[in-house]
mmCIF file of C-alpha atoms and ligand atoms in Angstrom:
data_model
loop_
_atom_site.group_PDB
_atom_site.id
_atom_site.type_symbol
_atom_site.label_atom_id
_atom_site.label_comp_id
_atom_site.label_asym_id
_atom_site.label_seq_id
_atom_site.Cartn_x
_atom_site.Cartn_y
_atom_site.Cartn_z
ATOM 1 C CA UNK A 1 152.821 62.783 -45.637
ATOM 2 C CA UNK A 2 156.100 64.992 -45.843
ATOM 3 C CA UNK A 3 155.979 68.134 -47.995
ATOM 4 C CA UNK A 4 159.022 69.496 -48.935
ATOM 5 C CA UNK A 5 158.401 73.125 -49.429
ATOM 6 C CA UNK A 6 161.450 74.598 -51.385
ATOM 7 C CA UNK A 7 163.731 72.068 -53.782
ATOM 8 C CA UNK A 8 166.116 72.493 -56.629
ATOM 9 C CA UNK A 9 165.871 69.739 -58.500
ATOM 10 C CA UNK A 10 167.701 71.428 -61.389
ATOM 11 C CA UNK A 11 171.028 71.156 -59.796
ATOM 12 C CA UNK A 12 173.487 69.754 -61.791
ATOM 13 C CA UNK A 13 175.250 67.223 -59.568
ATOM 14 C CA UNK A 14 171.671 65.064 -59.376
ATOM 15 C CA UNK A 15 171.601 62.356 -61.266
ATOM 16 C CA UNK A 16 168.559 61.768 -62.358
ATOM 17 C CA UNK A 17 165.161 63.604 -61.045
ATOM 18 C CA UNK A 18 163.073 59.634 -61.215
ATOM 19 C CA UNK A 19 165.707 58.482 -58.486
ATOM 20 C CA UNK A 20 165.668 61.407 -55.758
ATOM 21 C CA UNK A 21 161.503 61.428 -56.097
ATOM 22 C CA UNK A 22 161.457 57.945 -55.300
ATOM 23 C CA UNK A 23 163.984 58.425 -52.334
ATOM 24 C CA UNK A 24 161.577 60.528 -51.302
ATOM 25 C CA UNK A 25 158.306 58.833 -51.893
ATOM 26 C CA UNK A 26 160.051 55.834 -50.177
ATOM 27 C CA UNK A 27 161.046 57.954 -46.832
ATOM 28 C CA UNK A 28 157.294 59.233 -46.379
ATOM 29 C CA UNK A 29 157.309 62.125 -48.889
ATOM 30 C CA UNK A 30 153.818 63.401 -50.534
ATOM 31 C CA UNK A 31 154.665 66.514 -52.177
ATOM 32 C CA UNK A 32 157.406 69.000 -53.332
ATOM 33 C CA UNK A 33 157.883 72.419 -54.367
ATOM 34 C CA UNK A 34 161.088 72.955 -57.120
ATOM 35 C CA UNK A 35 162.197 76.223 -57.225
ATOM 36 C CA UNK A 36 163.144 78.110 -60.342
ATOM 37 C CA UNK A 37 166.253 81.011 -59.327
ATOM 38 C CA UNK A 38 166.162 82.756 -63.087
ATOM 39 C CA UNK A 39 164.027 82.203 -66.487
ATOM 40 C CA UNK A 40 166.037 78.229 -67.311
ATOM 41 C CA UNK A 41 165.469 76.857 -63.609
ATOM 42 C CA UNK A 42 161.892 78.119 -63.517
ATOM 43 C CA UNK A 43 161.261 76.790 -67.049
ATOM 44 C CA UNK A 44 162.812 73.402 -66.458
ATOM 45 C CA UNK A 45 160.880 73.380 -62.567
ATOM 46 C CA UNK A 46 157.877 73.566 -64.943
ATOM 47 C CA UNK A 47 158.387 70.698 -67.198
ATOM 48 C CA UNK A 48 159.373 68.415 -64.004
ATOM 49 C CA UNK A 49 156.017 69.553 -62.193
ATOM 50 C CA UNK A 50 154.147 68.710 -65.549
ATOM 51 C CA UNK A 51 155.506 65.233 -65.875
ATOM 52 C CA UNK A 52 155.402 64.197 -62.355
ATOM 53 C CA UNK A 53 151.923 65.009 -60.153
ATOM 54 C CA UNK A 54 153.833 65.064 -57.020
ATOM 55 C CA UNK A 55 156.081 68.160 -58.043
ATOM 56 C CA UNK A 56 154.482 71.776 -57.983
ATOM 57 C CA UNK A 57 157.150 74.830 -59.242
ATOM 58 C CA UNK A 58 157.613 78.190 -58.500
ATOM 59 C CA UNK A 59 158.853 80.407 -60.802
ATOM 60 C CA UNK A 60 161.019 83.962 -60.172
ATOM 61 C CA UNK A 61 164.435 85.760 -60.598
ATOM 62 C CA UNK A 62 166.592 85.339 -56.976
ATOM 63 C CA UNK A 63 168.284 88.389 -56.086
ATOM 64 C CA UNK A 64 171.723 87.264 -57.036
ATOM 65 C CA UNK A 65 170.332 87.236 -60.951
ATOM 66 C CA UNK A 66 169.829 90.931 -60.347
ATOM 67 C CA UNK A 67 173.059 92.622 -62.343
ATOM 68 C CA UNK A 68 171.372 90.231 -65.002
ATOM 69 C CA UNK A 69 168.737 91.361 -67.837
ATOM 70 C CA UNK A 70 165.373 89.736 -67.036
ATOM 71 C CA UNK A 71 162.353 89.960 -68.331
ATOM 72 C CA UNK A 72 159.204 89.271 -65.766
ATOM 73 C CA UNK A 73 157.121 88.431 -68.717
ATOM 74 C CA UNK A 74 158.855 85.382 -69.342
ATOM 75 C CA UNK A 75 157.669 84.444 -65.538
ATOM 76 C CA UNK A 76 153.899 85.725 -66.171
ATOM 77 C CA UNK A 77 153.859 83.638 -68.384
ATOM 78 C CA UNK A 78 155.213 80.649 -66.740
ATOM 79 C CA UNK A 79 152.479 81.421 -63.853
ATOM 80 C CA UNK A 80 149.795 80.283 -65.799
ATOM 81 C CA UNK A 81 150.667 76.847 -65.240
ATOM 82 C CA UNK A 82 148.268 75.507 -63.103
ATOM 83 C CA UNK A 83 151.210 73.076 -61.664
ATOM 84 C CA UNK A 84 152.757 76.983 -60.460
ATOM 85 C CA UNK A 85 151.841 77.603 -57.017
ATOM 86 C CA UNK A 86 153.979 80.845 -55.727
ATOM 87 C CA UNK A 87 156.529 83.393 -57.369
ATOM 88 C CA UNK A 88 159.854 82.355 -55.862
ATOM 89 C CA UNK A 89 162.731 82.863 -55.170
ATOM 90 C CA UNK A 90 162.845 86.618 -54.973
ATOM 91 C CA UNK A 91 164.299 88.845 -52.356
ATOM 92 C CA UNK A 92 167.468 90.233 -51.404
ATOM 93 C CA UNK A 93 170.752 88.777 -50.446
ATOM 94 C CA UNK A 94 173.620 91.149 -49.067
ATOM 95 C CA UNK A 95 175.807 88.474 -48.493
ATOM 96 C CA UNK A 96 178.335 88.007 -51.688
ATOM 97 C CA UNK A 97 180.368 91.018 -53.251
ATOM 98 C CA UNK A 98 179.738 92.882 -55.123
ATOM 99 C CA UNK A 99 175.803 93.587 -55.248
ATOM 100 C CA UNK A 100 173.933 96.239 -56.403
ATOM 101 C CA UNK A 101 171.040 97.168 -53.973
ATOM 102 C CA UNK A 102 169.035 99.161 -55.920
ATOM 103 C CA UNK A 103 169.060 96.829 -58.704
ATOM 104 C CA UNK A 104 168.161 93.920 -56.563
ATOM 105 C CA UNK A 105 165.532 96.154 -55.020
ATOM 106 C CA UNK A 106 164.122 96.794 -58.145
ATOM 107 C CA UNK A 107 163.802 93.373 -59.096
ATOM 108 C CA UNK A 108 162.337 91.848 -56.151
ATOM 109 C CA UNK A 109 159.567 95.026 -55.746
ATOM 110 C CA UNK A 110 158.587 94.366 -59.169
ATOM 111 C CA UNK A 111 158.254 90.795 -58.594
ATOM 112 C CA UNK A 112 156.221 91.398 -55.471
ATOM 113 C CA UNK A 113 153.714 93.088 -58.041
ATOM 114 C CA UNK A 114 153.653 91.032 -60.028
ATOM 115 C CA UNK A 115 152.691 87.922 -57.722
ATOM 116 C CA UNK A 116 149.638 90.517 -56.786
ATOM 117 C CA UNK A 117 149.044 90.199 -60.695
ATOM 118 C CA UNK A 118 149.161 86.704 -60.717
ATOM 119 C CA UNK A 119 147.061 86.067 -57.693
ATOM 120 C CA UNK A 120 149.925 83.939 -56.255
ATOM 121 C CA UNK A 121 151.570 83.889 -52.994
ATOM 122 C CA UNK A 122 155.520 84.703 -52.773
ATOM 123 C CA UNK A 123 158.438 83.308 -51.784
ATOM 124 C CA UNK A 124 160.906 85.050 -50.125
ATOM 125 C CA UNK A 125 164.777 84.764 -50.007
ATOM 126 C CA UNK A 126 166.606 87.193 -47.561
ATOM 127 C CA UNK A 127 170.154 86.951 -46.402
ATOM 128 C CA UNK A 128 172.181 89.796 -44.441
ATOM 129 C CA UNK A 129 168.943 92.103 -45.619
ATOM 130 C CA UNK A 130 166.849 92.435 -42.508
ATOM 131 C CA UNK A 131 166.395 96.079 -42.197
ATOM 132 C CA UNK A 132 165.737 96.717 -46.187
ATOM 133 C CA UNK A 133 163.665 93.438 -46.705
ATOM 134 C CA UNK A 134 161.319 95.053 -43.656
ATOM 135 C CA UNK A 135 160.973 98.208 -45.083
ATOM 136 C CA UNK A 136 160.024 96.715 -48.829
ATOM 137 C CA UNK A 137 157.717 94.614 -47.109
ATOM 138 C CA UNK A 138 156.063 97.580 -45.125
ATOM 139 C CA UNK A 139 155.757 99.555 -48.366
ATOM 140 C CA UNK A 140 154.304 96.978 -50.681
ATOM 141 C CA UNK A 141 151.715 95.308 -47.820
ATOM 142 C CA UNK A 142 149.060 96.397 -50.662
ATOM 143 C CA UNK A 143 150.711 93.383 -53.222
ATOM 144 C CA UNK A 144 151.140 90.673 -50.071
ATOM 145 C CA UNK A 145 147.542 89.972 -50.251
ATOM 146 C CA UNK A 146 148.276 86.476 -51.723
ATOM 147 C CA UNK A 147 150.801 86.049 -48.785
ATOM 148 C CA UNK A 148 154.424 85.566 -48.296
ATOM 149 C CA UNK A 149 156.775 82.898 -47.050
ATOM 150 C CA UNK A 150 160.083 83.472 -45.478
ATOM 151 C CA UNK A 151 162.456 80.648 -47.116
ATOM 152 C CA UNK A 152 164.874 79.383 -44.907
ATOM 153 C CA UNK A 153 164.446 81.473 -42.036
ATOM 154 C CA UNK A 154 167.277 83.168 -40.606
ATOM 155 C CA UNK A 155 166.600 86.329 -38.669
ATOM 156 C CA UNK A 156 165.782 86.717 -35.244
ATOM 157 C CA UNK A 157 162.513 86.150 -32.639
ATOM 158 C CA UNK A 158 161.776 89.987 -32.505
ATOM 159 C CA UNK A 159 161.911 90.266 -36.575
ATOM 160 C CA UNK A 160 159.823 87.093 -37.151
ATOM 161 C CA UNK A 161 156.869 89.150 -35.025
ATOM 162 C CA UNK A 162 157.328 92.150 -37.510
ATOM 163 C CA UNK A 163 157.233 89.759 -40.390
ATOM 164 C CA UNK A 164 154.121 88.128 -38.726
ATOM 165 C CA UNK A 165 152.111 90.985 -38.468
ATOM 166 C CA UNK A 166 152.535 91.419 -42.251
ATOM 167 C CA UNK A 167 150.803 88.087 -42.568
ATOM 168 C CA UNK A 168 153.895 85.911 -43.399
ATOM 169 C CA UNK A 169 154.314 82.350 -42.945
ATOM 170 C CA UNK A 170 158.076 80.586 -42.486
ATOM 171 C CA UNK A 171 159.836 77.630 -43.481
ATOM 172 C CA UNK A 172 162.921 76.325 -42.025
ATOM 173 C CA UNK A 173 165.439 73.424 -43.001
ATOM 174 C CA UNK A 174 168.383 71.456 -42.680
ATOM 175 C CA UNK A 175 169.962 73.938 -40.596
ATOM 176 C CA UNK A 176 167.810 74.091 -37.116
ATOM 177 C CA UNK A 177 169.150 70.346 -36.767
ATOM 178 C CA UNK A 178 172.743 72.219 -36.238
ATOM 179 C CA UNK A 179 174.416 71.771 -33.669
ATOM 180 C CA UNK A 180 173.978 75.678 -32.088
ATOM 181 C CA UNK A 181 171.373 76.796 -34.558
ATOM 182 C CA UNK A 182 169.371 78.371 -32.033
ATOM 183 C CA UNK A 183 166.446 78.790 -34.134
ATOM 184 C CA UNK A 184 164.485 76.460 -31.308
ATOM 185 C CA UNK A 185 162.709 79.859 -29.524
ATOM 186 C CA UNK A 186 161.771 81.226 -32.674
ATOM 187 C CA UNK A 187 160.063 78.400 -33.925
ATOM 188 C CA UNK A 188 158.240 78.134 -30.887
ATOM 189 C CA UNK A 189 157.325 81.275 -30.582
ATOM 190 C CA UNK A 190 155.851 81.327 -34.727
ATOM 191 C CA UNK A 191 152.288 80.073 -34.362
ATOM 192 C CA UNK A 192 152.001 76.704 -35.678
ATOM 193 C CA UNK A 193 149.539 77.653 -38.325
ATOM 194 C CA UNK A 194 152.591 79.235 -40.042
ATOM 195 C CA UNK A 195 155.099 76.737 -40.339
ATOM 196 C CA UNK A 196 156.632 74.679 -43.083
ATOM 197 C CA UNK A 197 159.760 72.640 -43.696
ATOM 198 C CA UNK A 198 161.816 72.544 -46.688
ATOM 199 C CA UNK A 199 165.372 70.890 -47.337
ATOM 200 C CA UNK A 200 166.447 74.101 -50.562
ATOM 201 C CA UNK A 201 168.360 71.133 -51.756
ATOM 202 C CA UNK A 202 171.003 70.407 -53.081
ATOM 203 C CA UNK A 203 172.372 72.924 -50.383
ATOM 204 C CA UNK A 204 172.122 72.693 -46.709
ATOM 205 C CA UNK A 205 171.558 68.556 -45.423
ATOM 206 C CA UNK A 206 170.306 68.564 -42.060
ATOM 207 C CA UNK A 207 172.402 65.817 -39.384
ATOM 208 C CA UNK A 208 173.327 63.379 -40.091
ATOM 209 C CA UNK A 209 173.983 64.282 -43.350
ATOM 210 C CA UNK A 210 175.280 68.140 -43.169
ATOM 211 C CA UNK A 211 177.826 68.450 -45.772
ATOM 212 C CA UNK A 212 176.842 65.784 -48.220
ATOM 213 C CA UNK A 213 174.639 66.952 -50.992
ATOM 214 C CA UNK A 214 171.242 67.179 -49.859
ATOM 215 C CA UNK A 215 167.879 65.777 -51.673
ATOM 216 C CA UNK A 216 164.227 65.808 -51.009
ATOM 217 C CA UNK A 217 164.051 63.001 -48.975
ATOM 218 C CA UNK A 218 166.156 64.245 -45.653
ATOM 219 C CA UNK A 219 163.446 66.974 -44.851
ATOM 220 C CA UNK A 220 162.664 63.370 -42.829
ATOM 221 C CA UNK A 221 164.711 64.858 -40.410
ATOM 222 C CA UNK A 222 163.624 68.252 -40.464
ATOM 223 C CA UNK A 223 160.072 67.385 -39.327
ATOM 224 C CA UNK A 224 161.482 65.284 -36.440
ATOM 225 C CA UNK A 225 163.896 67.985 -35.339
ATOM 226 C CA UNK A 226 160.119 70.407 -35.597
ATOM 227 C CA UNK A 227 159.054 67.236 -33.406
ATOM 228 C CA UNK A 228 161.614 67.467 -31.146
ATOM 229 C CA UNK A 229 161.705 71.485 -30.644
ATOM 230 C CA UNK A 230 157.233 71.844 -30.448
ATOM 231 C CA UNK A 231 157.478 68.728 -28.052
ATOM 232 C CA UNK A 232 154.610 67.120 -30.147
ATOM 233 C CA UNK A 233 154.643 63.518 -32.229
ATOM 234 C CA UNK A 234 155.958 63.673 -35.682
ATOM 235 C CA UNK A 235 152.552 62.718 -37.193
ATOM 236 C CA UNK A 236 151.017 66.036 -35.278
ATOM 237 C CA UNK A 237 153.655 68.290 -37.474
ATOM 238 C CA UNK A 238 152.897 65.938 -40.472
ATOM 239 C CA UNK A 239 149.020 66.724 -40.369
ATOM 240 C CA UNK A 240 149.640 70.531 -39.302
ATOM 241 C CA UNK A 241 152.451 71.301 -42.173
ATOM 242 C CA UNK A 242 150.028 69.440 -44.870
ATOM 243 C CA UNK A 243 146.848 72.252 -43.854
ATOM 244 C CA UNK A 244 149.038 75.030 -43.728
ATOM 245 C CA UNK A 245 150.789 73.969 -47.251
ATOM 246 C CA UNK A 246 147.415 73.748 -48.893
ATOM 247 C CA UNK A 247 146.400 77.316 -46.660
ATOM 248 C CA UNK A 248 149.293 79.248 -48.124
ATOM 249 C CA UNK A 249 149.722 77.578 -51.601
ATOM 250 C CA UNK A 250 145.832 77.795 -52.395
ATOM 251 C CA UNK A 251 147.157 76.700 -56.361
ATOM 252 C CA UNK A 252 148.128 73.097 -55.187
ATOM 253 C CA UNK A 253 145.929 70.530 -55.270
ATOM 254 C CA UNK A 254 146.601 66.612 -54.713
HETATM 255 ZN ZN1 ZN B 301 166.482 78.093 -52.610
#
Protein backbone atom coordinates (compact mmCIF):
# COMPACT_ATOMS: atom_id res chain seq x y z
CA UNK A 1 0.00 0.00 0.00
CA UNK A 2 1.27 3.65 -0.86
CA UNK A 3 0.59 6.40 1.70
CA UNK A 4 0.81 9.66 0.56
CA UNK A 5 1.74 11.71 3.53
CA UNK A 6 1.10 15.46 2.64
CA UNK A 7 -1.70 16.39 -0.31
CA UNK A 8 -3.68 19.41 -1.28
CA UNK A 9 -6.51 18.30 -2.64
CA UNK A 10 -8.11 21.75 -2.35
CA UNK A 11 -6.23 23.16 -5.20
CA UNK A 12 -8.17 24.74 -7.59
CA UNK A 13 -6.90 23.45 -10.93
CA UNK A 14 -8.21 19.63 -9.82
CA UNK A 15 -11.02 18.67 -11.28
CA UNK A 16 -12.75 16.71 -9.29
CA UNK A 17 -11.41 15.05 -5.82
CA UNK A 18 -13.52 11.25 -6.94
CA UNK A 19 -11.09 11.19 -10.07
CA UNK A 20 -7.46 11.87 -8.54
CA UNK A 21 -8.47 9.23 -5.45
CA UNK A 22 -9.17 6.71 -7.89
CA UNK A 23 -5.88 7.49 -9.88
CA UNK A 24 -4.51 6.77 -6.90
CA UNK A 25 -6.29 3.77 -5.58
CA UNK A 26 -5.67 2.37 -9.13
CA UNK A 27 -1.63 2.99 -8.99
CA UNK A 28 -1.34 1.09 -5.49
CA UNK A 29 -2.42 3.92 -3.15
CA UNK A 30 -3.98 3.05 0.51
CA UNK A 31 -4.05 6.22 2.25
CA UNK A 32 -3.61 10.07 2.13
CA UNK A 33 -3.07 12.93 4.25
CA UNK A 34 -4.78 16.53 2.75
CA UNK A 35 -3.36 19.35 4.15
CA UNK A 36 -5.24 22.42 5.25
CA UNK A 37 -2.62 25.89 4.78
CA UNK A 38 -5.31 28.45 6.64
CA UNK A 39 -8.95 28.06 8.37
CA UNK A 40 -10.96 27.27 4.39
CA UNK A 41 -8.29 24.53 3.27
CA UNK A 42 -8.30 22.88 6.69
CA UNK A 43 -12.12 23.07 6.84
CA UNK A 44 -12.70 21.77 3.35
CA UNK A 45 -9.54 18.87 4.08
CA UNK A 46 -12.11 17.95 6.77
CA UNK A 47 -15.21 17.42 4.86
CA UNK A 48 -13.10 15.36 2.08
CA UNK A 49 -11.58 13.09 4.97
CA UNK A 50 -15.26 12.68 6.32
CA UNK A 51 -16.73 11.56 3.06
CA UNK A 52 -14.00 9.41 1.85
CA UNK A 53 -12.29 6.69 4.55
CA UNK A 54 -9.13 6.73 2.68
CA UNK A 55 -8.41 10.57 3.30
CA UNK A 56 -7.16 11.73 6.87
CA UNK A 57 -6.60 15.92 7.20
CA UNK A 58 -4.49 18.02 9.00
CA UNK A 59 -5.45 21.16 9.97
CA UNK A 60 -3.07 24.57 10.68
CA UNK A 61 -2.15 28.14 9.49
CA UNK A 62 1.30 27.85 7.05
CA UNK A 63 3.63 30.52 7.72
CA UNK A 64 2.90 32.51 4.64
CA UNK A 65 -0.86 33.15 6.27
CA UNK A 66 1.09 34.86 9.01
CA UNK A 67 0.53 38.89 8.14
CA UNK A 68 -3.11 37.36 8.20
CA UNK A 69 -5.65 37.45 11.33
CA UNK A 70 -6.16 33.86 12.54
CA UNK A 71 -7.74 32.51 15.09
CA UNK A 72 -6.26 28.93 16.48
CA UNK A 73 -9.60 28.21 17.91
CA UNK A 74 -11.10 27.73 14.72
CA UNK A 75 -8.27 24.81 14.32
CA UNK A 76 -8.96 23.34 18.01
CA UNK A 77 -11.80 22.92 17.00
CA UNK A 78 -11.30 21.29 13.75
CA UNK A 79 -8.86 18.77 15.76
CA UNK A 80 -11.53 17.06 17.26
CA UNK A 81 -12.27 15.28 14.24
CA UNK A 82 -11.30 11.97 14.72
CA UNK A 83 -10.50 11.84 10.72
CA UNK A 84 -7.57 14.82 12.02
CA UNK A 85 -4.38 13.19 12.53
CA UNK A 86 -1.54 16.11 12.95
CA UNK A 87 -1.55 20.07 13.08
CA UNK A 88 -0.05 21.03 9.73
CA UNK A 89 1.26 22.99 7.88
CA UNK A 90 2.98 25.32 10.28
CA UNK A 91 6.48 26.61 10.29
CA UNK A 92 8.44 29.21 8.77
CA UNK A 93 9.27 30.11 5.26
CA UNK A 94 11.96 32.95 4.55
CA UNK A 95 11.76 32.51 1.08
CA UNK A 96 9.13 35.22 -0.53
CA UNK A 97 9.29 39.08 0.27
CA UNK A 98 8.26 40.58 2.29
CA UNK A 99 7.76 38.44 5.63
CA UNK A 100 7.48 39.30 8.95
CA UNK A 101 9.55 36.96 11.26
CA UNK A 102 8.27 37.64 14.37
CA UNK A 103 4.83 37.35 13.25
CA UNK A 104 5.42 34.06 11.60
CA UNK A 105 7.26 33.06 14.74
CA UNK A 106 4.48 33.79 16.71
CA UNK A 107 2.18 31.84 14.80
CA UNK A 108 3.96 28.71 14.35
CA UNK A 109 5.14 28.67 18.42
CA UNK A 110 1.63 28.99 19.25
CA UNK A 111 0.64 26.32 17.00
CA UNK A 112 3.35 24.06 18.36
CA UNK A 113 1.30 24.48 21.73
CA UNK A 114 -1.33 23.97 20.73
CA UNK A 115 -0.68 20.45 18.95
CA UNK A 116 0.69 19.64 22.75
CA UNK A 117 -3.05 20.64 23.61
CA UNK A 118 -4.47 18.55 21.19
CA UNK A 119 -2.37 15.52 21.78
CA UNK A 120 -1.45 15.53 18.04
CA UNK A 121 1.74 15.27 16.28
CA UNK A 122 2.94 18.33 13.93
CA UNK A 123 3.76 19.02 10.72
CA UNK A 124 6.37 21.08 9.83
CA UNK A 125 7.02 23.44 6.82
CA UNK A 126 10.51 25.18 6.72
CA UNK A 127 12.06 26.93 3.80
CA UNK A 128 15.32 29.26 3.92
CA UNK A 129 14.64 29.00 8.00
CA UNK A 130 17.22 26.54 9.22
CA UNK A 131 18.90 28.37 11.94
CA UNK A 132 15.46 29.95 13.50
CA UNK A 133 13.31 26.74 12.89
CA UNK A 134 16.31 24.93 15.16
CA UNK A 135 16.25 27.24 17.77
CA UNK A 136 12.11 27.21 18.07
CA UNK A 137 12.42 23.66 18.05
CA UNK A 138 15.12 23.58 20.90
CA UNK A 139 12.96 25.92 22.99
CA UNK A 140 9.58 24.29 22.69
CA UNK A 141 11.04 20.36 22.97
CA UNK A 142 8.47 20.41 26.09
CA UNK A 143 5.23 20.69 23.30
CA UNK A 144 7.04 18.01 20.65
CA UNK A 145 5.98 15.24 22.81
CA UNK A 146 3.37 14.16 20.18
CA UNK A 147 6.26 14.39 17.58
CA UNK A 148 7.12 16.31 14.56
CA UNK A 149 7.56 15.72 10.86
CA UNK A 150 9.77 17.65 8.59
CA UNK A 151 7.55 18.15 5.26
CA UNK A 152 9.44 18.09 2.29
CA UNK A 153 12.79 17.93 3.53
CA UNK A 154 15.24 20.29 2.38
CA UNK A 155 18.15 21.02 4.67
CA UNK A 156 21.24 19.32 4.95
CA UNK A 157 22.80 15.71 6.51
CA UNK A 158 24.35 17.55 9.59
CA UNK A 159 20.83 19.47 10.35
CA UNK A 160 18.67 16.34 9.83
CA UNK A 161 20.91 14.77 12.99
CA UNK A 162 19.97 17.95 15.08
CA UNK A 163 16.40 17.58 14.03
CA UNK A 164 16.70 13.80 14.91
CA UNK A 165 17.75 14.13 18.24
CA UNK A 166 14.60 16.22 18.85
CA UNK A 167 12.67 13.12 17.92
CA UNK A 168 11.57 14.18 14.36
CA UNK A 169 10.60 12.06 11.59
CA UNK A 170 10.94 13.30 7.61
CA UNK A 171 9.15 13.04 4.53
CA UNK A 172 10.45 13.70 1.18
CA UNK A 173 8.83 13.98 -2.43
CA UNK A 174 8.82 14.60 -5.93
CA UNK A 175 11.96 16.35 -5.75
CA UNK A 176 14.79 13.59 -4.67
CA UNK A 177 13.81 12.02 -8.21
CA UNK A 178 15.66 15.37 -9.64
CA UNK A 179 18.07 15.17 -11.57
CA UNK A 180 21.00 16.66 -8.90
CA UNK A 181 18.79 16.61 -5.86
CA UNK A 182 21.35 15.22 -3.77
CA UNK A 183 19.14 14.38 -1.03
CA UNK A 184 20.40 10.47 -1.64
CA UNK A 185 23.08 10.67 1.63
CA UNK A 186 20.64 12.17 3.75
CA UNK A 187 18.08 9.78 3.29
CA UNK A 188 20.39 7.16 3.93
CA UNK A 189 21.78 8.37 6.65
CA UNK A 190 17.83 9.11 8.43
CA UNK A 191 17.05 5.79 10.11
CA UNK A 192 14.45 4.05 8.28
CA UNK A 193 12.04 4.07 11.13
CA UNK A 194 11.66 7.79 10.27
CA UNK A 195 10.80 8.04 6.83
CA UNK A 196 7.76 8.90 4.80
CA UNK A 197 6.92 9.98 1.27
CA UNK A 198 4.54 12.51 0.21
CA UNK A 199 3.89 14.13 -3.36
CA UNK A 200 2.48 18.16 -1.45
CA UNK A 201 0.53 18.08 -4.62
CA UNK A 202 -0.50 19.94 -6.80
CA UNK A 203 3.17 21.32 -6.55
CA UNK A 204 6.34 19.52 -7.13
CA UNK A 205 5.72 16.04 -9.71
CA UNK A 206 8.53 13.84 -9.36
CA UNK A 207 10.18 12.45 -13.16
CA UNK A 208 8.71 11.84 -15.35
CA UNK A 209 6.26 14.17 -14.68
CA UNK A 210 8.21 17.36 -13.06
CA UNK A 211 6.43 20.32 -14.26
CA UNK A 212 2.98 19.00 -14.93
CA UNK A 213 0.59 19.38 -12.09
CA UNK A 214 1.12 16.78 -9.67
CA UNK A 215 -1.65 14.40 -7.88
CA UNK A 216 -1.66 11.70 -5.33
CA UNK A 217 -1.00 9.01 -7.42
CA UNK A 218 2.85 9.84 -8.66
CA UNK A 219 4.21 9.40 -5.00
CA UNK A 220 4.43 5.81 -7.19
CA UNK A 221 7.56 7.12 -8.07
CA UNK A 222 8.70 8.52 -5.00
CA UNK A 223 8.77 5.14 -3.20
CA UNK A 224 10.75 3.61 -6.11
CA UNK A 225 13.24 6.45 -6.23
CA UNK A 226 13.35 5.53 -1.83
CA UNK A 227 13.85 1.96 -3.55
CA UNK A 228 16.41 2.90 -5.62
CA UNK A 229 18.51 5.25 -3.07
CA UNK A 230 18.07 2.40 0.37
CA UNK A 231 19.00 -0.35 -2.30
CA UNK A 232 15.98 -2.41 -0.95
CA UNK A 233 12.65 -3.78 -3.05
CA UNK A 234 9.84 -1.40 -3.32
CA UNK A 235 7.51 -3.66 -1.25
CA UNK A 236 10.32 -3.40 1.77
CA UNK A 237 9.71 0.66 1.74
CA UNK A 238 5.93 -0.09 1.20
CA UNK A 239 5.68 -2.24 4.52
CA UNK A 240 8.29 0.11 6.45
CA UNK A 241 6.50 3.63 5.41
CA UNK A 242 2.91 1.95 6.36
CA UNK A 243 4.42 1.16 10.37
CA UNK A 244 6.04 4.30 10.63
CA UNK A 245 2.74 6.25 9.24
CA UNK A 246 0.60 4.52 11.80
CA UNK A 247 3.88 5.15 14.56
CA UNK A 248 3.84 8.88 14.00
CA UNK A 249 0.11 9.55 13.15
CA UNK A 250 -1.17 7.40 16.24
CA UNK A 251 -4.95 9.22 15.20
CA UNK A 252 -5.19 7.16 11.89
CA UNK A 253 -6.68 4.12 11.78
CA UNK A 254 -7.66 1.91 8.57
ZN1 LIG B 1 2.27 21.50 1.54
Amino acid sequence: MLIDSHAHLDDKKYGSVEKLLENFSAAGGGLLIDIGFDYDSSLSAKERADKYPNVFFAAGYHPQEADKNNDNALIAALTASDRCVAIGEIGLDYHYEPFDKNRQKELFVSQIALADECGLPIIIHSRDASAEMLSILKENSSYLKHGFLMHCYSESKEQARNYLDLGAYFAFGGAITFKNAKKDDTIRYIPFDRLLAETDCPYMAPVPYRGNLNEPQYVSFVYDKFADILGVGRAVVEEQFEKNFFTFFKKARR
